[in-house]
Tab-separated table of C-alpha atoms (C1' of nucleotides) in Angstrom:
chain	number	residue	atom	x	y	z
P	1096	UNK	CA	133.828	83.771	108.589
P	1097	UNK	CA	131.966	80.655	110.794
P	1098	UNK	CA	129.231	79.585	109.133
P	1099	UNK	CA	126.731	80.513	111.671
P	1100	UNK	CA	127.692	84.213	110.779
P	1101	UNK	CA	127.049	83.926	107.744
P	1102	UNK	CA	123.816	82.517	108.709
P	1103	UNK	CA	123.139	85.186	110.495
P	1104	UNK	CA	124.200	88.045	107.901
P	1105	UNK	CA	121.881	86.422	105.398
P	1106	UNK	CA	119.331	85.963	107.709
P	1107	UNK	CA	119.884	89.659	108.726
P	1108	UNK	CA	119.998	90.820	105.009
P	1109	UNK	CA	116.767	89.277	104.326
P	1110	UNK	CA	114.669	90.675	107.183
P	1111	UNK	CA	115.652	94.164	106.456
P	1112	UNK	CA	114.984	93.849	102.569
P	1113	UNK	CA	112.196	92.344	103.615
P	1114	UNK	CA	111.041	95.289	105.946
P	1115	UNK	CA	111.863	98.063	103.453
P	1116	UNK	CA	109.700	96.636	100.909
P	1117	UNK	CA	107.056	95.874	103.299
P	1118	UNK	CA	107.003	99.081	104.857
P	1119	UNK	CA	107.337	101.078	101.358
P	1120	UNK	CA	110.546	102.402	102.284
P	1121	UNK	CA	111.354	102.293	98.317
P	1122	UNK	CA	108.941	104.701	97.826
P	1123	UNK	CA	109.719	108.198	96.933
P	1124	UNK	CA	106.797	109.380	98.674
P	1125	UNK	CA	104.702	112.250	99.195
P	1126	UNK	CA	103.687	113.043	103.286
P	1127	UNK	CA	100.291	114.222	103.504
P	1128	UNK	CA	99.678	117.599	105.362
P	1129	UNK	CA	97.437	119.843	103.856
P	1130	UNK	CA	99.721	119.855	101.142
P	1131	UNK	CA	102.171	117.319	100.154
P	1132	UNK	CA	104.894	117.287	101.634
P	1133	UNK	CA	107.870	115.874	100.078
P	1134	UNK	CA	109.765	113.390	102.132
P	1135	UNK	CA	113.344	114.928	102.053
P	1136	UNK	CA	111.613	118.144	103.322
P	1137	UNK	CA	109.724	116.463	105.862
P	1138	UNK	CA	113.151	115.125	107.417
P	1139	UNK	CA	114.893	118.229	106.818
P	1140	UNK	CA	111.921	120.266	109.056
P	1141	UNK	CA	111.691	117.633	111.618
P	1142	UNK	CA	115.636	117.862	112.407
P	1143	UNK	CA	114.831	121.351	112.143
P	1144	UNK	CA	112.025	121.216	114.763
P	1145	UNK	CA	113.572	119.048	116.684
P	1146	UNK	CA	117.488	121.043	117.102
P	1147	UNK	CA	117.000	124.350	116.888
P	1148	UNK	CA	118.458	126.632	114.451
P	1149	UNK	CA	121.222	124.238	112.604
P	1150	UNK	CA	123.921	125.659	109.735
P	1151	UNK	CA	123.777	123.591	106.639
P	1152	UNK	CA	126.528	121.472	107.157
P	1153	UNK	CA	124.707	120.480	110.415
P	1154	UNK	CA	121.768	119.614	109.123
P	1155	UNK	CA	123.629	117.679	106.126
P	1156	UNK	CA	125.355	115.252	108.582
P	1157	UNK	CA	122.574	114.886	110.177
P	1158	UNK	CA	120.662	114.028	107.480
P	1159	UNK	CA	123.918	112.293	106.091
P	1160	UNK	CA	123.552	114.102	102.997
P	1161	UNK	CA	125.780	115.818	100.798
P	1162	UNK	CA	125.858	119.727	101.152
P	1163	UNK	CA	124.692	120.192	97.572
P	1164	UNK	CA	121.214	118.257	98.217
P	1165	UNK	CA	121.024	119.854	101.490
P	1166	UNK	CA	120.835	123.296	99.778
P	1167	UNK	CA	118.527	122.182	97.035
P	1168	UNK	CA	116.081	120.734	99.604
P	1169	UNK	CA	116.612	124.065	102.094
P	1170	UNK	CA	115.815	126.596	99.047
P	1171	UNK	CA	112.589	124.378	98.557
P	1172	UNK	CA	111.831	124.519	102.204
P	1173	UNK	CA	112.148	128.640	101.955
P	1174	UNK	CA	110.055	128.922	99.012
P	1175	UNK	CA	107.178	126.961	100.904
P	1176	UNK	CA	107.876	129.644	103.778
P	1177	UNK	CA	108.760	127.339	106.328
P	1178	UNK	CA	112.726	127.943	106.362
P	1179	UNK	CA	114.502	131.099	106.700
P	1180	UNK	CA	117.779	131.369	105.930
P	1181	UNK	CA	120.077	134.045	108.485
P	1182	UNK	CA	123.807	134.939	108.587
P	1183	UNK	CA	123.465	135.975	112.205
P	1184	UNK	CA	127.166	137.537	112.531
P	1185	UNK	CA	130.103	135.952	113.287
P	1186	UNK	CA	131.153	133.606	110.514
P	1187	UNK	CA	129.950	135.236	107.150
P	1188	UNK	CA	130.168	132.097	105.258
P	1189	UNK	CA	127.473	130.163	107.887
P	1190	UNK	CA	124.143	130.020	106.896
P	1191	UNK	CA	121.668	129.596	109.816
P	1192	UNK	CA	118.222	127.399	109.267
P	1193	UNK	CA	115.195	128.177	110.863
P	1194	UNK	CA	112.033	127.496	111.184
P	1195	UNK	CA	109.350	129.918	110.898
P	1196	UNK	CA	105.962	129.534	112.466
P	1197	UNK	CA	104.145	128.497	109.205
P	1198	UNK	CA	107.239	125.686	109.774
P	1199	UNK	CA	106.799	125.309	113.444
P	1200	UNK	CA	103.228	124.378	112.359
P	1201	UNK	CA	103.806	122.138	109.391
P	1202	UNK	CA	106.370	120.363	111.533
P	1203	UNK	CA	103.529	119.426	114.483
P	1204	UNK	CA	101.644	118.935	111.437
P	1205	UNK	CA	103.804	116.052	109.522
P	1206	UNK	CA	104.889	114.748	113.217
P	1207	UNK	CA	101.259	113.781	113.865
P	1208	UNK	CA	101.039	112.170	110.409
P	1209	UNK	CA	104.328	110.119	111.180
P	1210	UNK	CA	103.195	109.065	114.905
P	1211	UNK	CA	99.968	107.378	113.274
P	1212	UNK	CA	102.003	105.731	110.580
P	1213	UNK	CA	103.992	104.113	113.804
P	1214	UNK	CA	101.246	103.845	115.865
P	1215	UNK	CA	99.423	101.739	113.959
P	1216	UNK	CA	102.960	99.340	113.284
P	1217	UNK	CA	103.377	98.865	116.714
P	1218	UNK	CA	99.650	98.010	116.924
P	1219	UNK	CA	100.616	94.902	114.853
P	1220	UNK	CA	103.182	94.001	117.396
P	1221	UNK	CA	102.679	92.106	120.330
P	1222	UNK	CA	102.353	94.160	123.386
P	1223	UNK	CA	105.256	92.154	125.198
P	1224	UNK	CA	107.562	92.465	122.651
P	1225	UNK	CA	107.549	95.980	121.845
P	1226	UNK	CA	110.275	96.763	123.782
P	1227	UNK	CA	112.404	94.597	122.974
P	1228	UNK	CA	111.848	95.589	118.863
P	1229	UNK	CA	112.895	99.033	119.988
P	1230	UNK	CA	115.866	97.500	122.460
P	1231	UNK	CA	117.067	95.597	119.083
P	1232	UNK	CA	116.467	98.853	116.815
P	1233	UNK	CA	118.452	100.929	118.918
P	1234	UNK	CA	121.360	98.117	119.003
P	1235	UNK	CA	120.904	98.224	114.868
P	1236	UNK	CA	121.676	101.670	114.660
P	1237	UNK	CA	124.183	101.449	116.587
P	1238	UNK	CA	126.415	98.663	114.617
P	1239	UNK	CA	125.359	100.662	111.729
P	1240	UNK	CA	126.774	104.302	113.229
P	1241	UNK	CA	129.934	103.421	114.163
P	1242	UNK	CA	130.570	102.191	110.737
P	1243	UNK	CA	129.352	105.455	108.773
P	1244	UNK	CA	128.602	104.471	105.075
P	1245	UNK	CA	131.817	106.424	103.915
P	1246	UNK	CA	132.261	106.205	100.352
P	1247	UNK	CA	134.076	102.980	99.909
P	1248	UNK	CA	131.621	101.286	101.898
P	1249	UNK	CA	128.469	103.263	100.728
P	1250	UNK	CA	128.601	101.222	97.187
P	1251	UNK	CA	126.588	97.532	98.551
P	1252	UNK	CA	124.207	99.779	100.811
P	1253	UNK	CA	120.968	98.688	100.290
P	1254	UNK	CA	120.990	95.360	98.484
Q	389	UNK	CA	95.920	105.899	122.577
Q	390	UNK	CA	97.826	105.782	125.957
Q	391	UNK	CA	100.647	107.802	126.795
Q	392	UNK	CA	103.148	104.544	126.722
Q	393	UNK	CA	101.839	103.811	123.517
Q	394	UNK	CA	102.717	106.916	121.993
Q	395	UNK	CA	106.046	107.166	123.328
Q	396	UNK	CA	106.827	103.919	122.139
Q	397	UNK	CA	105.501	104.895	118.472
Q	398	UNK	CA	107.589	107.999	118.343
Q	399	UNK	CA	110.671	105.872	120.128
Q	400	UNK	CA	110.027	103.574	116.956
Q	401	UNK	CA	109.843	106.047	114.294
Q	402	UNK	CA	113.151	107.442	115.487
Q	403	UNK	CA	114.751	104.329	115.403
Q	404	UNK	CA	113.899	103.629	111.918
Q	405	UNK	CA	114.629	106.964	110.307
Q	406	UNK	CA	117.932	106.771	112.211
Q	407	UNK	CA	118.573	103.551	110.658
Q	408	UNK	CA	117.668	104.657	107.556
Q	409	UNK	CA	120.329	107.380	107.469
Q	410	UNK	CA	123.151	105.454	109.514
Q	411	UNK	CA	122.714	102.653	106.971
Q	412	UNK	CA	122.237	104.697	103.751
Q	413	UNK	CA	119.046	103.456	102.835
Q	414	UNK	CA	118.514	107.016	101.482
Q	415	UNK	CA	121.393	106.939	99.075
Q	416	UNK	CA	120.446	105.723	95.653
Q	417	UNK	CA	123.429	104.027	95.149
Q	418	UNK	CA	124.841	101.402	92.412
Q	419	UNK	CA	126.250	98.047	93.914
Q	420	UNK	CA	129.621	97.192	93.156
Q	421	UNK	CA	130.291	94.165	91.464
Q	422	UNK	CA	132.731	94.431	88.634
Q	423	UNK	CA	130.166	96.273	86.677
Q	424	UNK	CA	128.171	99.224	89.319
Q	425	UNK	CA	124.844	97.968	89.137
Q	426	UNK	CA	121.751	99.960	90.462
Q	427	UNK	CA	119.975	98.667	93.541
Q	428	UNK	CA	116.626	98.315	92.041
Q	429	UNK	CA	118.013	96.316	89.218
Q	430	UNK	CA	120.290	94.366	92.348
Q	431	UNK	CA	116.995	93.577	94.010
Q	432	UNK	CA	115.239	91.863	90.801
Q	433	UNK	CA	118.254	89.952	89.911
Q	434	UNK	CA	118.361	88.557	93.618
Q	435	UNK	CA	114.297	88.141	93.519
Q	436	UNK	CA	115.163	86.037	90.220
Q	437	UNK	CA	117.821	83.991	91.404
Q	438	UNK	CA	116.089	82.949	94.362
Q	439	UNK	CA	112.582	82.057	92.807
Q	440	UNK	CA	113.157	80.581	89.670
Q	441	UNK	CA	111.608	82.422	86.519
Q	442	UNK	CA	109.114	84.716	87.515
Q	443	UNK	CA	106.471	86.807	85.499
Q	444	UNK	CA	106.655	90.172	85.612
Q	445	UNK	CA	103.361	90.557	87.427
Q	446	UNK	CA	104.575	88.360	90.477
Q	447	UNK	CA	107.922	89.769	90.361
Q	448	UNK	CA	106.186	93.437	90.784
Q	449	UNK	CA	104.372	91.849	93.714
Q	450	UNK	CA	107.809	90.365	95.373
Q	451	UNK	CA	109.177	93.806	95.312
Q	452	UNK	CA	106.194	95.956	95.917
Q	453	UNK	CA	106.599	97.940	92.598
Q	454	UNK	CA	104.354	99.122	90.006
Q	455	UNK	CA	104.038	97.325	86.931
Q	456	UNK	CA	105.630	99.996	84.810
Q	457	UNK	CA	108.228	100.192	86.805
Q	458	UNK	CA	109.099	96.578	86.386
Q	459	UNK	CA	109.045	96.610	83.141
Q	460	UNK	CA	111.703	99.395	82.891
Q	461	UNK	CA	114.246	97.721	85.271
Q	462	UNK	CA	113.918	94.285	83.229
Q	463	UNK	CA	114.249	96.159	80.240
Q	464	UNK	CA	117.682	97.814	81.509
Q	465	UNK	CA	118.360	93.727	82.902
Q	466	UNK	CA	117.962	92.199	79.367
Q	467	UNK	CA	120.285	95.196	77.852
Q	468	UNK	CA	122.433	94.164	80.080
Q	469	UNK	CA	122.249	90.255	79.033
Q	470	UNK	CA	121.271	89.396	82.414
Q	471	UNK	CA	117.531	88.661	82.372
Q	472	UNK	CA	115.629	86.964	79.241
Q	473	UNK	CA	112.211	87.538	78.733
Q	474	UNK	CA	109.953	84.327	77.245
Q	475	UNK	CA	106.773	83.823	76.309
Q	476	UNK	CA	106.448	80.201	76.900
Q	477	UNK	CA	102.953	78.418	75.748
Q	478	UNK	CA	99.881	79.159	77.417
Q	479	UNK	CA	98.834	82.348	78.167
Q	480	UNK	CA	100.686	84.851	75.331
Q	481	UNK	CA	100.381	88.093	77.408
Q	482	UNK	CA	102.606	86.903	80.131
Q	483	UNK	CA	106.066	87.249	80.132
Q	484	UNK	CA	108.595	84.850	81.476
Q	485	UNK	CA	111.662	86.130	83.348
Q	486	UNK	CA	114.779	84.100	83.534
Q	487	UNK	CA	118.135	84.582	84.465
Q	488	UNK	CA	120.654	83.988	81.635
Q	489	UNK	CA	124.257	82.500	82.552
Q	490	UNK	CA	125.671	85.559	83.084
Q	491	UNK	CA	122.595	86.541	85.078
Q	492	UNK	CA	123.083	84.119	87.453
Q	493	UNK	CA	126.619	84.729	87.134
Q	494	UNK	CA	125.890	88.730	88.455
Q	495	UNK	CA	123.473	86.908	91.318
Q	496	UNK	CA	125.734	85.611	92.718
Q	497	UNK	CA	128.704	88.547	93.233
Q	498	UNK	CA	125.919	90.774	94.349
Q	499	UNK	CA	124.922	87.832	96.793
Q	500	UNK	CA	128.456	88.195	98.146
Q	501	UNK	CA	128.852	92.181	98.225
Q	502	UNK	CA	125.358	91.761	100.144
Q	503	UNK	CA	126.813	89.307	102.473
Q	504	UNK	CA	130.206	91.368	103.539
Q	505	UNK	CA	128.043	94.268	103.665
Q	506	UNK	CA	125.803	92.715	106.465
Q	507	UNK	CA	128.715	90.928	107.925
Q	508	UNK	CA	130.056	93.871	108.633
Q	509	UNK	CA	126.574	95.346	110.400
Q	510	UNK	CA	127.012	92.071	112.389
Q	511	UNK	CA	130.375	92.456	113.590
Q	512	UNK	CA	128.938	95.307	115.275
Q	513	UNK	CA	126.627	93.529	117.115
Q	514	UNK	CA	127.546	91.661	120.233
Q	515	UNK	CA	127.314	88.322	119.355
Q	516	UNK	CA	124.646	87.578	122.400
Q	517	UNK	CA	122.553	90.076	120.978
Q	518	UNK	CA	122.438	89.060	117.354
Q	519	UNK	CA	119.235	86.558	117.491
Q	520	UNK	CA	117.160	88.899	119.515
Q	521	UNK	CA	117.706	91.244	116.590
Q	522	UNK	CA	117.017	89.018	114.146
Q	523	UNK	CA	114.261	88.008	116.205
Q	524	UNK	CA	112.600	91.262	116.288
Q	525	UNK	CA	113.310	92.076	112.049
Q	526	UNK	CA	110.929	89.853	112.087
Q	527	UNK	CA	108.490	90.635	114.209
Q	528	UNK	CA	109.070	93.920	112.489
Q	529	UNK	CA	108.686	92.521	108.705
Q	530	UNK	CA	105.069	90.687	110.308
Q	531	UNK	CA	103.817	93.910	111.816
Q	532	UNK	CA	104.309	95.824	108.403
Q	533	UNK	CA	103.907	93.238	106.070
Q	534	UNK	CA	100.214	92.673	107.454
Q	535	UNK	CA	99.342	96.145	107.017
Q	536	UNK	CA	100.946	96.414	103.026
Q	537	UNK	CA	101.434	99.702	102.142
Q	538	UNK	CA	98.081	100.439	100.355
Q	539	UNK	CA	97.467	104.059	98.391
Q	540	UNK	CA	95.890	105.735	101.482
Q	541	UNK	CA	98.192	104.357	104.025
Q	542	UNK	CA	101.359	104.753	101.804
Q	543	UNK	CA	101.146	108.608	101.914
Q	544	UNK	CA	102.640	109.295	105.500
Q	545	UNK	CA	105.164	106.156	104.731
Q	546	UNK	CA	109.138	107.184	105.385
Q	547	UNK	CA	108.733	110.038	107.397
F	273	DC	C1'	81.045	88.075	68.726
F	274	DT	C1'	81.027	91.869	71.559
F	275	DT	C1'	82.524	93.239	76.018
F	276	DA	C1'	85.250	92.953	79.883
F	277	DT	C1'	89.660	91.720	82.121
F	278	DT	C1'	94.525	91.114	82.457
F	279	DA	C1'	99.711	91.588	81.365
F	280	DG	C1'	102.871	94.614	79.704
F	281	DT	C1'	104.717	98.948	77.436
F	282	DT	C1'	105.396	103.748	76.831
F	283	DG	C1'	104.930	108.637	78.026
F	284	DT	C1'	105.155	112.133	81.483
F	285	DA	C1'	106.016	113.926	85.948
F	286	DT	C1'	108.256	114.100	90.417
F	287	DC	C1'	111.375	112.919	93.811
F	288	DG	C1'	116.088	112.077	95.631
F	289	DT	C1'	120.748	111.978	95.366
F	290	DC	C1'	125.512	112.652	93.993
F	291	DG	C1'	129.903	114.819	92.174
F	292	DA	C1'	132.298	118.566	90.084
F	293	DA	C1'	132.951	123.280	89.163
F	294	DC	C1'	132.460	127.612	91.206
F	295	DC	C1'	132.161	131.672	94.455
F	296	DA	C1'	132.359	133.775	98.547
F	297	DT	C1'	134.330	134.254	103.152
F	298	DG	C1'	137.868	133.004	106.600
F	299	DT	C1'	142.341	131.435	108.243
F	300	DT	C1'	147.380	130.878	108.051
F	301	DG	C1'	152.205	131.586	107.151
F	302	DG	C1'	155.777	134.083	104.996
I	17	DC	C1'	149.925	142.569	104.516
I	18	DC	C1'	149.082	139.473	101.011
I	19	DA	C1'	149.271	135.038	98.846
I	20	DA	C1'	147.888	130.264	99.537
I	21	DC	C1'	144.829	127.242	101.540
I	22	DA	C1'	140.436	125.798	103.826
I	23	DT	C1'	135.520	125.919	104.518
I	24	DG	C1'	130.421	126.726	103.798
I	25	DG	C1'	127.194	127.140	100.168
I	26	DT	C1'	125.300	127.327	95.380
I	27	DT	C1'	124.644	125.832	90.720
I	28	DC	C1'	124.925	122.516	87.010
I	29	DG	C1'	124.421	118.164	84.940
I	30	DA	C1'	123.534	113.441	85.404
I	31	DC	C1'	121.182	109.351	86.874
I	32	DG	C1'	118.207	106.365	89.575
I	33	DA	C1'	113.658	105.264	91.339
I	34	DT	C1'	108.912	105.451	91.259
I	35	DA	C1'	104.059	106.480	90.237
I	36	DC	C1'	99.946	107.202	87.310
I	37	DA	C1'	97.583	107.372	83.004
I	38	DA	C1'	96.860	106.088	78.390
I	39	DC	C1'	97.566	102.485	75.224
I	40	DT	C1'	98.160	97.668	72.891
I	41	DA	C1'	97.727	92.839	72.704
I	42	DA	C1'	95.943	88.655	74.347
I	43	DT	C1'	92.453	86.182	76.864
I	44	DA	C1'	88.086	85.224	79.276
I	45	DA	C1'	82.952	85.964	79.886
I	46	DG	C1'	78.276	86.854	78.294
DNA sequence: CTTATTAGTTGTATCGTCGAACCATGTTGG
DNA sequence: CCAACATGGTTCGACGATACAACTAATAAG
């Protein structure tokens, strides 16, 4: 590797550290909405919300989750009433996810919550360079999606 | 808020989460380095290494964790032979965290497992693009960091 | 010298995730 | 047609990460 690289993959290692201490990423935290919302839940209704009526594996890779946490997390989204779980035909084994209105509304709900958490980052960012944040976000994600965190890799994740 | 505003808040938040999943952030996962070390414990050791001995107090502040919770992962670092805590002189309540030999040793393999990790997010990034990235971590880090993630704020945080 | 204040520790609770073992349901190949 | 395999989910057990509250010990303030 040229040393500029490795520069550059320090220099990248250290700003995202940086911004997932800063923004309390670490944080195993609750979402407020009415009642607290769990933030595994909140994800799971949002993709949910967002993509119609998924199956579990769906939602797992989506999530990029393993099925067993998906199912835990779904079972606590039922109890709360906002899930319901179907085996509309076909495939016996599928189990379709759902939201139900109480869901439909706790999703607007925790959206709203989440758009003012952004809203007021962006509000600390320069007008002018807003887009290009985004522009560089969406590159991120990217370089970090066509290199899915597959087991081998998955161990120096975060560090 | 305007319209543009809001799209670019919800644009943002989108970004994140999905670099949150592509990269794992979720995934509470141990660091490989001879010995699998947990990330929290991967985070203090590089926090230490970098700055010298620390007290825990400061170090809590570095990482944006609770006292108690700092205390824990040094406790599992000194099991481990990696940290020592001191009380030099002065003030007896505060205790002083050093890295021990093999501490330092452990810095510096995680440093590297960090470094091919991010190397590897860079490779995916055209090589014209990379400072404008960089660029805008930081802008990113600013825009959160000035806003720290108090108790009220921290509630919607992640989601 | 009594009363804060401050640094850390310990106890308790919750969240978040994984992997392995297991059970259905489906699919495939003799 | 049935045995062998594959696939979607569930349950179990373990561990990591974190917070808050109650407590101790040391120091600073009055």
């Amino acid at each position: 590797m040229l040393e500029d690289e490795l520069d550059q993959a320090v220099a990248l290692q250290g700003r995202i550290t940086a911004f997932v201490r800063a923004f309390g990423l670490h944080q195993p935290d609750r979402t407020p909405c009415g009642t607290p919302v769990p933030s595994s839940e909140a994800h799971a209704v949002g993709e949910l919300d967002r993509d119609g009526p998924l199956t579990q594996t769906v939602l797992g890779e989506r999530l990029r989750l393993e099925k067993s946490t998906v199912s835990r997390i779904v079972s606590q989204l039922t109890s709360r009433g906002w899930v319901c779980r179907a085996n509309r035909g076909g495939d016996g084994r599928l189990v379709w996810l759902e939201l139900t209105p109480d869901g439909r509304r706790a999703a607007g709900e925790l959206a709203v919550a989440r758009a003012a958490r952004f809203a007021d980052l962006l509000r600390n960012i320069p007008a002018e360079q807003r887009p290009a944040v985004i522009e560089a976000l969406t590159t991120l994600v990217d370089a970090a999606g066509g290199q899915p965190a597959t087991a081998e890799v998955r161990g120096a994740a975060r560090d």
